[in-house]
Amino acid sequence: MSREIHAALVIAVCALVTLALRALPFVCFGGKRGMPQRIVRLGSVLPPAIMAALVVYCLKGVPYGTVREGACQLIAAAAVVALHVWKRSTLLSIGAGTALYMILIRL
Amino acid sequence: MQRNHDRLRALRLTLPVMCGYLFLGTAFGAVLAQAGFGPVWALAASTLVYAGSLQFVLVPMMAAGTSLLTVALTALMVNVRHLFYGLSYIERFSRMGRLHPYMIFSLTDETYSVFCGLPGEESDGVMVRIALYDQLYWVAGSIVGALLASSLPVDLTGIDFSMTALFIVICVERARERGSRLAMAVGAACALVSLALLGPERFLAPALAVTALVLTAADVVGKEAAA
């Protein structure tokens, strides 16, 4: 399979899954039926768990790459946390954290 | 008259989203371009998928030729929260006739939060413009980012760290809620164990699936214990 076709399929799959997820409540619960309580509870607890797993995913190279590269990622990640706890500005935390990482890997 | 009023009102209500989406969209476009996929791909992804976190995660999957099954599973887990956004708006959207499908399609985190923040009932004209403008900001940012990254003689290596930063920021924000902290610990633990067992290439989809299973099991056990 060529790179372009695979890439197009990745977008298509993501689009379809996302649309299905967004449409499901309207399809299933469009009437008077409510959503089961278990699903509602999971709905509040699953997203943060997934986000944490995704952070691990982003930093997955740390145990397997060079110490230098791992250090760059961890330092920049710590900076993002610190900045956000301090100022709570999404733009600042992401912007400055990314800039810091880009500088560190060039040192 | 009414149209201009609706346009201005929607613009005013989406101003914070505009800042966020233009910035993040540009980052996404740049990350995508760095991976070797230009502005047309940015346009396609932002128009068809229109989901920030997932769009960032799909870039490495596109670059690495990841199996479509893994892509589907990842998309499912990353975007499962969208299932719940629609719940609050079933009734409101059903009154919007032909616009109904687009309103459902375009319900992202930010658009959802704008709707939640509305002081009262808004006209269809305002609602659909909120959704539309939000997507326009995102698409515009993505194309600009992809164009800049492709054409500027600047080396943007490392810009993909913006995805890491984004997810960390979301976690820090959610960590303010006590229930979320435990959930995040579970998610991180499942991911770390999965990473150790399966290695960096294969661990994500199993990690997400196990996280969902563990949380469901905990919920079942918790309910049984309470009964």
mmCIF file of C-alpha atoms in Angstrom:
data_model
loop_
_atom_site.group_PDB
_atom_site.id
_atom_site.type_symbol
_atom_site.label_atom_id
_atom_site.label_comp_id
_atom_site.label_asym_id
_atom_site.label_seq_id
_atom_site.Cartn_x
_atom_site.Cartn_y
_atom_site.Cartn_z
ATOM 1 C CA MET A 1 0.000 0.000 0.000
ATOM 2 C CA SER A 2 1.465 3.358 -0.959
ATOM 3 C CA ARG A 3 2.220 5.941 1.678
ATOM 4 C CA GLU A 4 -0.388 8.348 0.320
ATOM 5 C CA ILE A 5 -3.171 5.795 0.204
ATOM 6 C CA HIS A 6 -2.412 4.638 3.714
ATOM 7 C CA ALA A 7 -2.356 8.228 4.945
ATOM 8 C CA ALA A 8 -5.693 8.952 3.268
ATOM 9 C CA LEU A 9 -7.158 5.842 4.875
ATOM 10 C CA VAL A 10 -5.903 6.923 8.301
ATOM 11 C CA ILE A 11 -7.781 10.205 7.888
ATOM 12 C CA ALA A 12 -10.867 8.387 6.600
ATOM 13 C CA VAL A 13 -10.881 5.927 9.516
ATOM 14 C CA CYS A 14 -10.433 8.725 12.050
ATOM 15 C CA ALA A 15 -13.182 10.767 10.408
ATOM 16 C CA LEU A 16 -15.626 7.859 10.420
ATOM 17 C CA VAL A 17 -14.922 6.783 13.992
ATOM 18 C CA THR A 18 -15.173 10.361 15.256
ATOM 19 C CA LEU A 19 -18.407 10.975 13.381
ATOM 20 C CA ALA A 20 -19.865 7.704 14.675
ATOM 21 C CA LEU A 21 -18.986 8.664 18.245
ATOM 22 C CA ARG A 22 -20.500 12.118 17.872
ATOM 23 C CA ALA A 23 -23.665 10.767 16.236
ATOM 24 C CA LEU A 24 -24.236 7.816 18.583
ATOM 25 C CA PRO A 25 -26.115 9.692 21.326
ATOM 26 C CA PHE A 26 -28.454 11.169 18.722
ATOM 27 C CA VAL A 27 -29.040 7.794 17.107
ATOM 28 C CA CYS A 28 -29.447 5.784 20.311
ATOM 29 C CA PHE A 29 -30.925 8.239 22.672
ATOM 30 C CA GLY A 30 -32.739 10.594 20.357
ATOM 31 C CA GLY A 31 -35.979 9.554 21.915
ATOM 32 C CA LYS A 32 -37.036 9.701 25.503
ATOM 33 C CA ARG A 33 -34.646 6.952 26.676
ATOM 34 C CA GLY A 34 -31.772 8.104 28.837
ATOM 35 C CA MET A 35 -28.195 6.865 28.880
ATOM 36 C CA PRO A 36 -27.390 4.078 31.350
ATOM 37 C CA GLN A 37 -25.847 5.360 34.561
ATOM 38 C CA ARG A 38 -22.721 3.249 34.148
ATOM 39 C CA ILE A 39 -22.014 4.907 30.810
ATOM 40 C CA VAL A 40 -22.485 8.343 32.334
ATOM 41 C CA ARG A 41 -20.026 7.517 35.129
ATOM 42 C CA LEU A 42 -17.495 6.106 32.703
ATOM 43 C CA GLY A 43 -17.961 9.220 30.632
ATOM 44 C CA SER A 44 -16.574 11.366 33.382
ATOM 45 C CA VAL A 45 -13.745 9.053 34.366
ATOM 46 C CA LEU A 46 -12.476 7.728 31.044
ATOM 47 C CA PRO A 47 -11.313 10.988 29.378
ATOM 48 C CA PRO A 48 -8.718 11.969 32.019
ATOM 49 C CA ALA A 49 -7.417 8.384 32.107
ATOM 50 C CA ILE A 50 -7.023 8.371 28.340
ATOM 51 C CA MET A 51 -5.271 11.732 28.372
ATOM 52 C CA ALA A 52 -2.767 10.444 30.942
ATOM 53 C CA ALA A 53 -2.126 7.380 28.784
ATOM 54 C CA LEU A 54 -1.559 9.716 25.839
ATOM 55 C CA VAL A 55 1.043 11.671 27.801
ATOM 56 C CA VAL A 56 2.898 8.400 28.354
ATOM 57 C CA TYR A 57 2.526 7.756 24.627
ATOM 58 C CA CYS A 58 4.100 11.122 23.827
ATOM 59 C CA LEU A 59 7.026 10.355 26.117
ATOM 60 C CA LYS A 60 7.343 6.705 25.044
ATOM 61 C CA GLY A 61 10.802 7.237 23.582
ATOM 62 C CA VAL A 62 12.340 8.299 26.875
ATOM 63 C CA PRO A 63 13.261 4.828 28.201
ATOM 64 C CA TYR A 64 14.431 3.672 24.771
ATOM 65 C CA GLY A 65 16.363 6.565 23.262
ATOM 66 C CA THR A 66 19.471 8.436 24.293
ATOM 67 C CA VAL A 67 19.743 9.892 27.774
ATOM 68 C CA ARG A 68 20.174 13.338 26.241
ATOM 69 C CA GLU A 69 16.970 13.141 24.205
ATOM 70 C CA GLY A 70 15.047 11.737 27.153
ATOM 71 C CA ALA A 71 16.305 14.531 29.384
ATOM 72 C CA CYS A 72 15.210 17.173 26.854
ATOM 73 C CA GLN A 73 11.696 15.759 26.809
ATOM 74 C CA LEU A 74 11.400 15.394 30.566
ATOM 75 C CA ILE A 75 12.782 18.855 31.301
ATOM 76 C CA ALA A 76 10.442 20.477 28.782
ATOM 77 C CA ALA A 77 7.519 18.414 30.102
ATOM 78 C CA ALA A 78 8.264 19.543 33.652
ATOM 79 C CA ALA A 79 8.435 23.125 32.418
ATOM 80 C CA VAL A 80 4.981 22.791 30.839
ATOM 81 C CA VAL A 81 3.550 21.489 34.121
ATOM 82 C CA ALA A 82 5.211 24.230 36.163
ATOM 83 C CA LEU A 83 4.151 26.993 33.777
ATOM 84 C CA HIS A 84 0.587 25.811 33.658
ATOM 85 C CA VAL A 85 0.267 25.443 37.404
ATOM 86 C CA TRP A 86 1.696 28.949 37.752
ATOM 87 C CA LYS A 87 -0.123 30.894 35.026
ATOM 88 C CA ARG A 88 -2.880 28.581 33.757
ATOM 89 C CA SER A 89 -2.492 29.924 30.252
ATOM 90 C CA THR A 90 -2.781 27.200 27.611
ATOM 91 C CA LEU A 91 -1.056 29.306 24.954
ATOM 92 C CA LEU A 92 1.861 30.123 27.236
ATOM 93 C CA SER A 93 2.339 26.602 28.549
ATOM 94 C CA ILE A 94 2.272 24.958 25.120
ATOM 95 C CA GLY A 95 4.178 27.715 23.339
ATOM 96 C CA ALA A 96 6.968 28.178 25.857
ATOM 97 C CA GLY A 97 7.243 24.444 26.575
ATOM 98 C CA THR A 98 7.592 23.606 22.903
ATOM 99 C CA ALA A 99 10.068 26.429 22.360
ATOM 100 C CA LEU A 100 12.127 25.186 25.301
ATOM 101 C CA TYR A 101 12.219 21.665 23.881
ATOM 102 C CA MET A 102 13.237 22.931 20.449
ATOM 103 C CA ILE A 103 16.072 24.912 22.039
ATOM 104 C CA LEU A 104 17.225 22.058 24.282
ATOM 105 C CA ILE A 105 17.560 19.564 21.451
ATOM 106 C CA ARG A 106 19.743 22.015 19.573
ATOM 107 C CA LEU A 107 22.182 22.687 22.395
ATOM 108 C CA MET B 1 -30.184 42.683 9.678
ATOM 109 C CA GLN B 2 -30.698 39.476 11.592
ATOM 110 C CA ARG B 3 -27.833 37.814 9.712
ATOM 111 C CA ASN B 4 -25.375 40.547 10.624
ATOM 112 C CA HIS B 5 -26.505 40.402 14.212
ATOM 113 C CA ASP B 6 -26.022 36.631 14.258
ATOM 114 C CA ARG B 7 -22.581 36.936 12.660
ATOM 115 C CA LEU B 8 -21.364 39.484 15.174
ATOM 116 C CA ARG B 9 -22.792 37.617 18.108
ATOM 117 C CA ALA B 10 -21.228 34.332 17.046
ATOM 118 C CA LEU B 11 -17.919 36.112 16.468
ATOM 119 C CA ARG B 12 -17.970 37.618 19.914
ATOM 120 C CA LEU B 13 -18.866 34.319 21.582
ATOM 121 C CA THR B 14 -16.138 32.398 19.756
ATOM 122 C CA LEU B 15 -13.295 34.876 20.263
ATOM 123 C CA PRO B 16 -11.504 32.775 22.900
ATOM 124 C CA VAL B 17 -11.835 29.689 20.722
ATOM 125 C CA MET B 18 -10.420 31.658 17.781
ATOM 126 C CA CYS B 19 -7.209 32.368 19.680
ATOM 127 C CA GLY B 20 -6.825 28.779 20.796
ATOM 128 C CA TYR B 21 -7.710 27.167 17.491
ATOM 129 C CA LEU B 22 -5.608 29.461 15.317
ATOM 130 C CA PHE B 23 -2.590 28.798 17.486
ATOM 131 C CA LEU B 24 -3.122 25.063 17.949
ATOM 132 C CA GLY B 25 -4.274 24.603 14.368
ATOM 133 C CA THR B 26 -1.056 26.212 13.165
ATOM 134 C CA ALA B 27 0.929 23.856 15.406
ATOM 135 C CA PHE B 28 -0.964 20.899 13.954
ATOM 136 C CA GLY B 29 -0.389 22.033 10.374
ATOM 137 C CA ALA B 30 3.306 22.496 11.076
ATOM 138 C CA VAL B 31 3.632 19.077 12.738
ATOM 139 C CA LEU B 32 1.872 17.478 9.796
ATOM 140 C CA ALA B 33 4.114 19.274 7.306
ATOM 141 C CA GLN B 34 7.218 18.256 9.238
ATOM 142 C CA ALA B 35 6.087 14.655 8.841
ATOM 143 C CA GLY B 36 5.996 15.171 5.095
ATOM 144 C CA PHE B 37 2.311 15.912 4.511
ATOM 145 C CA GLY B 38 1.541 19.347 3.092
ATOM 146 C CA PRO B 39 -1.350 21.840 3.238
ATOM 147 C CA VAL B 40 -3.826 19.671 1.317
ATOM 148 C CA TRP B 41 -3.483 16.978 3.987
ATOM 149 C CA ALA B 42 -3.948 19.600 6.705
ATOM 150 C CA LEU B 43 -7.099 20.781 4.947
ATOM 151 C CA ALA B 44 -8.421 17.220 4.652
ATOM 152 C CA ALA B 45 -7.687 16.269 8.252
ATOM 153 C CA SER B 46 -9.106 19.453 9.746
ATOM 154 C CA THR B 47 -12.213 19.392 7.581
ATOM 155 C CA LEU B 48 -13.047 15.695 7.806
ATOM 156 C CA VAL B 49 -11.797 14.613 11.229
ATOM 157 C CA TYR B 50 -12.002 17.953 13.048
ATOM 158 C CA ALA B 51 -10.771 16.671 16.391
ATOM 159 C CA GLY B 52 -7.655 18.312 17.872
ATOM 160 C CA SER B 53 -6.090 15.638 20.060
ATOM 161 C CA LEU B 54 -6.807 12.867 17.583
ATOM 162 C CA GLN B 55 -5.413 14.899 14.694
ATOM 163 C CA PHE B 56 -2.117 15.280 16.529
ATOM 164 C CA VAL B 57 -1.973 11.571 17.327
ATOM 165 C CA LEU B 58 -2.742 10.583 13.751
ATOM 166 C CA VAL B 59 0.367 12.313 12.399
ATOM 167 C CA PRO B 60 2.853 9.744 13.741
ATOM 168 C CA MET B 61 0.426 7.004 12.667
ATOM 169 C CA MET B 62 0.386 8.365 9.123
ATOM 170 C CA ALA B 63 4.173 8.643 9.102
ATOM 171 C CA ALA B 64 4.760 5.160 10.464
ATOM 172 C CA GLY B 65 2.224 3.244 8.378
ATOM 173 C CA THR B 66 0.433 2.058 11.505
ATOM 174 C CA SER B 67 -2.186 -0.656 10.997
ATOM 175 C CA LEU B 68 -5.664 0.707 10.363
ATOM 176 C CA LEU B 69 -7.056 -1.417 13.180
ATOM 177 C CA THR B 70 -4.749 0.324 15.636
ATOM 178 C CA VAL B 71 -5.769 3.658 14.118
ATOM 179 C CA ALA B 72 -9.463 2.854 14.583
ATOM 180 C CA LEU B 73 -8.999 1.693 18.155
ATOM 181 C CA THR B 74 -6.913 4.738 19.005
ATOM 182 C CA ALA B 75 -9.487 7.055 17.408
ATOM 183 C CA LEU B 76 -12.212 5.335 19.399
ATOM 184 C CA MET B 77 -10.475 5.715 22.738
ATOM 185 C CA VAL B 78 -9.151 9.240 22.178
ATOM 186 C CA ASN B 79 -12.531 10.580 21.097
ATOM 187 C CA VAL B 80 -14.878 8.540 23.263
ATOM 188 C CA ARG B 81 -15.703 11.668 25.261
ATOM 189 C CA HIS B 82 -17.506 13.088 22.214
ATOM 190 C CA LEU B 83 -20.152 10.460 22.841
ATOM 191 C CA PHE B 84 -21.224 12.444 25.868
ATOM 192 C CA TYR B 85 -21.231 15.925 24.399
ATOM 193 C CA GLY B 86 -24.168 15.192 22.150
ATOM 194 C CA LEU B 87 -26.306 14.055 25.065
ATOM 195 C CA SER B 88 -26.930 17.570 26.267
ATOM 196 C CA TYR B 89 -27.934 18.851 22.848
ATOM 197 C CA ILE B 90 -30.160 16.135 21.379
ATOM 198 C CA GLU B 91 -33.258 18.214 21.870
ATOM 199 C CA ARG B 92 -31.795 21.567 20.769
ATOM 200 C CA PHE B 93 -30.202 20.223 17.572
ATOM 201 C CA SER B 94 -33.281 18.256 16.577
ATOM 202 C CA ARG B 95 -35.075 21.578 16.215
ATOM 203 C CA MET B 96 -32.556 22.803 13.670
ATOM 204 C CA GLY B 97 -33.771 20.929 10.620
ATOM 205 C CA ARG B 98 -31.252 20.711 7.789
ATOM 206 C CA LEU B 99 -28.429 22.041 9.993
ATOM 207 C CA HIS B 100 -28.841 19.119 12.386
ATOM 208 C CA PRO B 101 -26.182 16.825 10.831
ATOM 209 C CA TYR B 102 -23.527 19.548 10.694
ATOM 210 C CA MET B 103 -24.197 20.531 14.305
ATOM 211 C CA ILE B 104 -23.637 16.908 15.323
ATOM 212 C CA PHE B 105 -20.497 16.546 13.197
ATOM 213 C CA SER B 106 -18.872 19.728 14.465
ATOM 214 C CA LEU B 107 -19.362 19.199 18.197
ATOM 215 C CA THR B 108 -15.796 19.464 19.467
ATOM 216 C CA ASP B 109 -14.524 20.174 22.985
ATOM 217 C CA GLU B 110 -14.359 23.901 22.365
ATOM 218 C CA THR B 111 -17.658 24.249 20.511
ATOM 219 C CA TYR B 112 -19.308 22.197 23.235
ATOM 220 C CA SER B 113 -17.852 24.477 25.896
ATOM 221 C CA VAL B 114 -19.123 27.592 24.078
ATOM 222 C CA PHE B 115 -22.625 26.091 23.948
ATOM 223 C CA CYS B 116 -22.416 25.215 27.639
ATOM 224 C CA GLY B 117 -21.410 28.779 28.415
ATOM 225 C CA LEU B 118 -24.317 30.427 26.602
ATOM 226 C CA PRO B 119 -26.376 32.575 28.964
ATOM 227 C CA GLY B 120 -29.684 31.470 27.476
ATOM 228 C CA GLU B 121 -31.358 30.220 24.352
ATOM 229 C CA GLU B 122 -29.738 31.372 21.111
ATOM 230 C CA SER B 123 -31.169 31.397 17.602
ATOM 231 C CA ASP B 124 -30.314 28.689 15.079
ATOM 232 C CA GLY B 125 -28.388 31.325 13.135
ATOM 233 C CA VAL B 126 -26.076 32.000 16.069
ATOM 234 C CA MET B 127 -25.669 28.335 17.010
ATOM 235 C CA VAL B 128 -24.669 27.189 13.554
ATOM 236 C CA ARG B 129 -22.292 30.125 13.137
ATOM 237 C CA ILE B 130 -20.575 29.286 16.426
ATOM 238 C CA ALA B 131 -19.979 25.754 15.155
ATOM 239 C CA LEU B 132 -18.950 26.934 11.694
ATOM 240 C CA TYR B 133 -16.606 29.713 12.800
ATOM 241 C CA ASP B 134 -14.856 27.361 15.225
ATOM 242 C CA GLN B 135 -14.157 24.938 12.406
ATOM 243 C CA LEU B 136 -13.043 27.758 10.099
ATOM 244 C CA TYR B 137 -10.501 28.966 12.683
ATOM 245 C CA TRP B 138 -9.190 25.409 13.031
ATOM 246 C CA VAL B 139 -8.958 24.765 9.293
ATOM 247 C CA ALA B 140 -7.363 28.167 8.658
ATOM 248 C CA GLY B 141 -4.786 27.616 11.384
ATOM 249 C CA SER B 142 -3.952 24.164 10.016
ATOM 250 C CA ILE B 143 -3.416 25.411 6.473
ATOM 251 C CA VAL B 144 -1.334 28.372 7.635
ATOM 252 C CA GLY B 145 0.776 26.081 9.803
ATOM 253 C CA ALA B 146 1.341 23.638 6.981
ATOM 254 C CA LEU B 147 2.219 26.433 4.531
ATOM 255 C CA LEU B 148 4.595 28.134 6.955
ATOM 256 C CA ALA B 149 6.336 24.899 7.838
ATOM 257 C CA SER B 150 6.691 23.908 4.190
ATOM 258 C CA SER B 151 7.917 27.228 2.888
ATOM 259 C CA LEU B 152 9.876 28.925 5.641
ATOM 260 C CA PRO B 153 13.621 28.212 5.578
ATOM 261 C CA VAL B 154 13.309 27.602 9.297
ATOM 262 C CA ASP B 155 14.103 24.189 10.746
ATOM 263 C CA LEU B 156 11.060 23.243 12.773
ATOM 264 C CA THR B 157 12.435 20.004 14.205
ATOM 265 C CA GLY B 158 10.922 19.402 17.596
ATOM 266 C CA ILE B 159 7.659 21.232 16.942
ATOM 267 C CA ASP B 160 5.821 17.983 17.452
ATOM 268 C CA PHE B 161 6.511 18.471 21.151
ATOM 269 C CA SER B 162 3.480 20.757 21.001
ATOM 270 C CA MET B 163 1.342 17.624 21.081
ATOM 271 C CA THR B 164 3.044 16.442 24.288
ATOM 272 C CA ALA B 165 2.603 19.912 25.765
ATOM 273 C CA LEU B 166 -1.079 20.011 24.792
ATOM 274 C CA PHE B 167 -1.860 16.692 26.463
ATOM 275 C CA ILE B 168 0.111 17.653 29.574
ATOM 276 C CA VAL B 169 -1.826 20.929 29.823
ATOM 277 C CA ILE B 170 -5.138 19.061 29.531
ATOM 278 C CA CYS B 171 -4.034 16.697 32.309
ATOM 279 C CA VAL B 172 -2.916 19.541 34.582
ATOM 280 C CA GLU B 173 -6.294 21.202 34.064
ATOM 281 C CA ARG B 174 -8.184 17.985 34.815
ATOM 282 C CA ALA B 175 -5.973 17.242 37.831
ATOM 283 C CA ARG B 176 -7.848 19.953 39.694
ATOM 284 C CA GLU B 177 -10.732 17.500 40.067
ATOM 285 C CA ARG B 178 -10.118 14.799 42.642
ATOM 286 C CA GLY B 179 -11.915 12.008 40.775
ATOM 287 C CA SER B 180 -9.867 12.721 37.697
ATOM 288 C CA ARG B 181 -6.529 12.373 39.519
ATOM 289 C CA LEU B 182 -7.177 8.724 40.343
ATOM 290 C CA ALA B 183 -8.392 8.056 36.821
ATOM 291 C CA MET B 184 -5.231 9.648 35.421
ATOM 292 C CA ALA B 185 -3.075 7.485 37.688
ATOM 293 C CA VAL B 186 -4.853 4.409 36.342
ATOM 294 C CA GLY B 187 -4.405 5.525 32.759
ATOM 295 C CA ALA B 188 -0.725 6.312 33.234
ATOM 296 C CA ALA B 189 -0.100 3.026 35.047
ATOM 297 C CA CYS B 190 -1.801 0.953 32.345
ATOM 298 C CA ALA B 191 0.205 2.795 29.716
ATOM 299 C CA LEU B 192 3.526 2.343 31.504
ATOM 300 C CA VAL B 193 2.968 -1.382 32.058
ATOM 301 C CA SER B 194 1.879 -1.780 28.460
ATOM 302 C CA LEU B 195 4.939 0.161 27.284
ATOM 303 C CA ALA B 196 7.258 -2.045 29.336
ATOM 304 C CA LEU B 197 5.650 -5.240 28.063
ATOM 305 C CA LEU B 198 5.026 -4.390 24.415
ATOM 306 C CA GLY B 199 7.550 -1.701 23.512
ATOM 307 C CA PRO B 200 6.941 1.772 22.052
ATOM 308 C CA GLU B 201 5.621 0.639 18.679
ATOM 309 C CA ARG B 202 2.769 -1.569 19.836
ATOM 310 C CA PHE B 203 1.683 -0.448 23.228
ATOM 311 C CA LEU B 204 -0.844 2.367 22.661
ATOM 312 C CA ALA B 205 -4.016 0.579 21.541
ATOM 313 C CA PRO B 206 -3.686 -2.182 24.174
ATOM 314 C CA ALA B 207 -2.921 0.464 26.814
ATOM 315 C CA LEU B 208 -6.096 2.379 25.973
ATOM 316 C CA ALA B 209 -8.222 -0.775 25.826
ATOM 317 C CA VAL B 210 -6.899 -2.043 29.167
ATOM 318 C CA THR B 211 -7.495 1.395 30.729
ATOM 319 C CA ALA B 212 -11.133 1.255 29.650
ATOM 320 C CA LEU B 213 -11.466 -2.322 30.969
ATOM 321 C CA VAL B 214 -9.872 -1.521 34.317
ATOM 322 C CA LEU B 215 -12.103 1.503 34.841
ATOM 323 C CA THR B 216 -15.218 -0.439 33.842
ATOM 324 C CA ALA B 217 -14.258 -3.287 36.182
ATOM 325 C CA ALA B 218 -13.610 -0.815 38.996
ATOM 326 C CA ASP B 219 -17.019 0.686 38.395
ATOM 327 C CA VAL B 220 -18.697 -2.730 38.468
ATOM 328 C CA VAL B 221 -16.860 -3.737 41.644
ATOM 329 C CA GLY B 222 -17.583 -0.391 43.232
ATOM 330 C CA LYS B 223 -21.288 -0.703 42.534
ATOM 331 C CA GLU B 224 -21.436 -4.305 43.789
ATOM 332 C CA ALA B 225 -19.654 -3.274 46.984
ATOM 333 C CA ALA B 226 -22.039 -0.396 47.513
ATOM 334 C CA ALA B 227 -25.121 -2.572 46.944
#
